[in-house]
């Protein structure tokens, strides 16, 4: 059974088939697309006896990776706020109403953080970068250009998957994701960098949503750019 699943799911064009089919499931529920793709990843892992290197997890988590992630997190917080301020001038505020339940609600906040550090930061990076981006880049020739093209395609797909946040949310996320994907294109066997950065950036944003306050970075950006 393992060998049969392995032969089918690791065929070169299978990643394209999954990427094309998964978004169709959003017509039923926006989460179906994500869980279908993640299910394919886990099937491949099971069939290959958990060969994590197939998905960019060839290196163990170490101090150097953690430090690199902290530096990237600081950069992404500033970069995302900068992009969001520009984009919202054209499309208005991002729609974050789906997270209203965490405002001043410690229980919901803790639950969301647990989800962020499991399904979101680990799960989304494993699916969109470790599977979609890595395997598509290899399918396109595994050259630097192939990795950049794959980064652009998968970042657009990831941005579109956040349609419920409106145009500003989708565009900001797509651009920020593309920048992080370029980091993965450089460190192709160390997806931990993106997993940690994703979790830390989301934790930063969610903390200020919980407090119902504007982050100091955003306040500084608004004063600098908008007066």
Coordinates of C-alpha atoms in Angstrom, one line a residue:
X1 CA 0.0 0.0 0.0
X2 CA 2.8 2.5 0.9
X3 CA 4.6 1.8 -2.3
X4 CA 1.5 2.2 -4.4
X5 CA 0.6 5.5 -2.8
X6 CA 4.1 6.7 -3.1
X7 CA 4.2 5.9 -6.8
X8 CA 1.0 7.8 -7.5
X9 CA 1.4 10.9 -5.3
X10 CA 5.0 11.5 -6.1
X11 CA 4.6 11.6 -9.9
X12 CA 6.0 14.9 -11.3
X13 CA 2.7 16.5 -12.3
X14 CA 0.7 15.4 -9.3
X15 CA 1.5 18.6 -7.4
X16 CA -0.1 20.6 -10.2
X17 CA -3.2 18.5 -10.1
X18 CA -3.5 19.0 -6.3
X19 CA -2.9 22.8 -6.7
X20 CA -5.7 23.0 -9.3
X21 CA -8.2 20.7 -7.6
X22 CA -7.8 21.9 -4.0
X23 CA -9.1 25.5 -4.5
X24 CA -12.4 24.1 -6.0
X25 CA -13.2 22.7 -2.5
X26 CA -13.6 26.3 -1.3
X27 CA -17.0 26.3 -2.8
X28 CA -18.0 24.0 0.1
X29 CA -15.9 25.5 2.9
X30 CA -12.8 27.7 2.8
X31 CA -10.9 25.2 5.0
X32 CA -11.5 22.2 2.8
X33 CA -8.9 23.3 0.3
X34 CA -6.2 23.5 3.0
X35 CA -7.1 20.2 4.7
X36 CA -7.2 18.4 1.4
X37 CA -3.8 19.6 0.5
X38 CA -2.4 18.9 3.9
X39 CA -3.9 15.4 3.7
X40 CA -2.0 14.7 0.5
X41 CA 1.2 15.8 2.2
X42 CA 0.6 13.5 5.2
X43 CA -0.1 10.6 2.8
X44 CA 3.2 11.2 1.0
X45 CA 5.0 11.4 4.4
X46 CA 3.4 8.1 5.5
X47 CA 4.2 6.4 2.1
X48 CA 7.8 7.5 2.3
X49 CA 8.2 6.6 6.0
X50 CA 8.2 10.3 6.9
X51 CA 11.0 11.6 4.7
X52 CA 10.7 15.2 5.8
X53 CA 13.5 16.3 3.5
X54 CA 11.0 16.0 0.6
X55 CA 9.3 19.1 2.1
X56 CA 12.2 21.2 3.0
X57 CA 12.8 19.9 6.5
X58 CA 16.1 18.4 5.9
X59 CA 17.8 20.2 8.7
X60 CA 17.1 20.0 12.4
X61 CA 15.9 23.1 14.3
X62 CA 18.9 24.8 15.8
X63 CA 19.9 28.1 17.5
X64 CA 21.2 29.6 14.2
X65 CA 17.8 29.0 12.6
X66 CA 16.0 30.6 15.5
X67 CA 18.2 33.7 15.4
X68 CA 17.7 34.0 11.7
X69 CA 13.9 33.7 12.1
X70 CA 13.9 36.4 14.8
X71 CA 15.7 38.8 12.4
X72 CA 13.4 37.9 9.5
X73 CA 10.4 38.4 11.8
X74 CA 11.4 41.9 12.7
X75 CA 11.9 42.7 9.0
X76 CA 8.5 41.2 8.0
X77 CA 6.6 43.1 10.7
X78 CA 7.9 46.4 9.3
X79 CA 7.6 45.3 5.7
X80 CA 4.0 44.0 6.1
X81 CA 2.9 47.2 7.8
X82 CA 4.5 49.3 5.1
X83 CA 2.8 47.3 2.3
X84 CA -0.6 47.3 4.1
X85 CA -0.5 51.1 4.6
X86 CA 0.1 51.6 0.9
X87 CA -2.5 49.1 -0.3
X88 CA -5.2 50.3 2.0
X89 CA -5.0 53.7 0.4
X90 CA -6.6 52.1 -2.6
X91 CA -8.8 49.4 -1.2
X92 CA -9.5 50.3 2.4
X93 CA -8.8 48.4 5.6
X94 CA -8.3 44.6 5.5
X95 CA -11.4 42.7 6.8
X96 CA -10.3 41.0 10.0
X97 CA -13.8 40.5 11.4
X98 CA -13.2 36.7 11.6
X99 CA -10.8 37.4 14.5
X100 CA -13.2 39.7 16.5
X101 CA -13.8 37.0 19.0
X102 CA -10.3 37.3 20.4
X103 CA -10.6 40.9 21.5
X104 CA -10.2 41.0 25.3
X105 CA -11.0 37.3 25.4
X106 CA -8.1 35.5 26.8
X107 CA -9.5 32.0 26.3
X108 CA -10.1 32.6 22.6
X109 CA -6.7 34.3 22.2
X110 CA -4.9 31.3 23.7
X111 CA -6.9 28.9 21.5
X112 CA -6.1 30.9 18.4
X113 CA -2.4 31.0 19.3
X114 CA -2.3 27.2 19.6
X115 CA -3.9 26.9 16.2
X116 CA -1.4 29.4 14.8
X117 CA 1.6 27.4 16.0
X118 CA 0.2 24.1 14.7
X119 CA -2.1 24.3 11.7
X120 CA -1.2 27.8 10.5
X121 CA 2.5 28.3 10.8
X122 CA 3.6 24.7 10.6
X123 CA 0.7 23.4 8.4
X124 CA 0.5 26.3 5.9
X125 CA 4.3 26.4 5.5
X126 CA 4.5 22.7 5.0
X127 CA 1.7 22.8 2.4
X128 CA 2.4 26.0 0.5
X129 CA 6.2 26.2 0.7
X130 CA 7.3 22.7 1.5
X131 CA 5.0 21.0 -1.0
X132 CA 3.5 23.4 -3.5
X133 CA 6.5 25.7 -3.9
X134 CA 9.3 23.2 -3.6
X135 CA 7.8 20.5 -5.8
X136 CA 6.6 22.9 -8.4
X137 CA 10.1 24.5 -8.6
X138 CA 11.6 21.1 -9.1
X139 CA 9.0 20.3 -11.8
X140 CA 9.9 23.5 -13.6
X141 CA 13.6 22.5 -13.7
X142 CA 14.9 23.2 -10.2
X143 CA 16.8 26.3 -11.3
X144 CA 16.9 29.7 -9.5
X145 CA 14.4 31.0 -12.1
X146 CA 12.2 28.0 -11.5
X147 CA 12.2 28.7 -7.7
X148 CA 11.4 32.4 -8.2
X149 CA 8.5 31.5 -10.6
X150 CA 7.2 28.9 -8.2
X151 CA 7.5 31.5 -5.3
X152 CA 5.4 34.0 -7.4
X153 CA 2.7 31.4 -8.3
X154 CA 2.3 29.9 -4.8
X155 CA 2.3 33.3 -3.2
X156 CA -0.5 34.4 -5.4
X157 CA -2.4 31.2 -4.6
X158 CA -1.8 31.8 -0.8
X159 CA -2.9 35.4 -1.1
X160 CA -6.1 34.4 -2.9
X161 CA -6.8 31.8 -0.2
X162 CA -7.3 34.7 2.2
X163 CA -10.1 36.2 0.1
X164 CA -12.2 36.7 3.3
X165 CA -9.9 39.5 4.3
X166 CA -10.8 41.5 1.3
X167 CA -8.5 43.0 -1.4
X168 CA -6.1 44.7 1.1
X169 CA -5.6 41.5 3.1
X170 CA -5.1 39.3 0.0
X171 CA -2.6 41.7 -1.7
X172 CA -0.6 42.4 1.5
X173 CA -0.4 38.7 2.3
X174 CA 0.6 37.7 -1.3
X175 CA 3.4 40.3 -1.3
X176 CA 4.7 39.4 2.1
X177 CA 4.5 35.7 1.3
X178 CA 6.5 36.2 -1.9
X179 CA 9.3 37.9 0.1
X180 CA 9.4 35.0 2.6
X181 CA 9.2 32.5 -0.3
X182 CA 12.4 34.0 -1.7
X183 CA 14.1 33.2 1.6
X184 CA 13.0 29.6 1.2
X185 CA 14.3 29.6 -2.3
X186 CA 17.7 30.4 -0.8
X187 CA 17.5 28.0 2.2
X188 CA 15.7 25.2 0.4
X189 CA 16.3 22.5 3.0
X190 CA 15.4 24.6 6.1
X191 CA 11.7 25.3 6.1
X192 CA 12.0 25.9 9.9
X193 CA 13.0 29.5 9.1
X194 CA 9.6 30.2 7.6
X195 CA 7.6 28.2 10.1
X196 CA 9.1 30.1 13.0
X197 CA 8.8 33.5 11.3
X198 CA 5.2 32.8 10.3
X199 CA 4.3 31.9 13.8
X200 CA 6.0 34.9 15.4
X201 CA 4.6 37.4 12.9
X202 CA 1.1 36.1 13.4
X203 CA 1.6 36.1 17.2
X204 CA 2.6 39.8 17.1
X205 CA -0.4 40.8 15.1
X206 CA -2.9 38.7 17.1
X207 CA -1.6 40.1 20.4
X208 CA -2.5 43.6 19.4
X209 CA -5.9 42.4 18.1
X210 CA -6.5 40.8 21.5
X211 CA -5.5 44.1 23.2
X212 CA -7.6 46.0 20.7
X213 CA -4.7 48.4 20.1
X214 CA -2.7 49.6 17.2
X215 CA 0.8 48.1 17.3
X216 CA 3.7 50.6 17.9
X217 CA 5.2 49.7 14.5
X218 CA 1.9 50.5 12.7
X219 CA 1.6 53.8 14.7
X220 CA 5.2 54.8 13.7
X221 CA 4.5 53.9 10.1
X222 CA 1.3 55.9 9.9
X223 CA 3.0 58.9 11.4
X224 CA 6.0 58.6 9.0
X225 CA 4.0 57.9 5.8
X226 CA 0.6 59.5 6.4
X227 CA 1.5 62.4 8.8

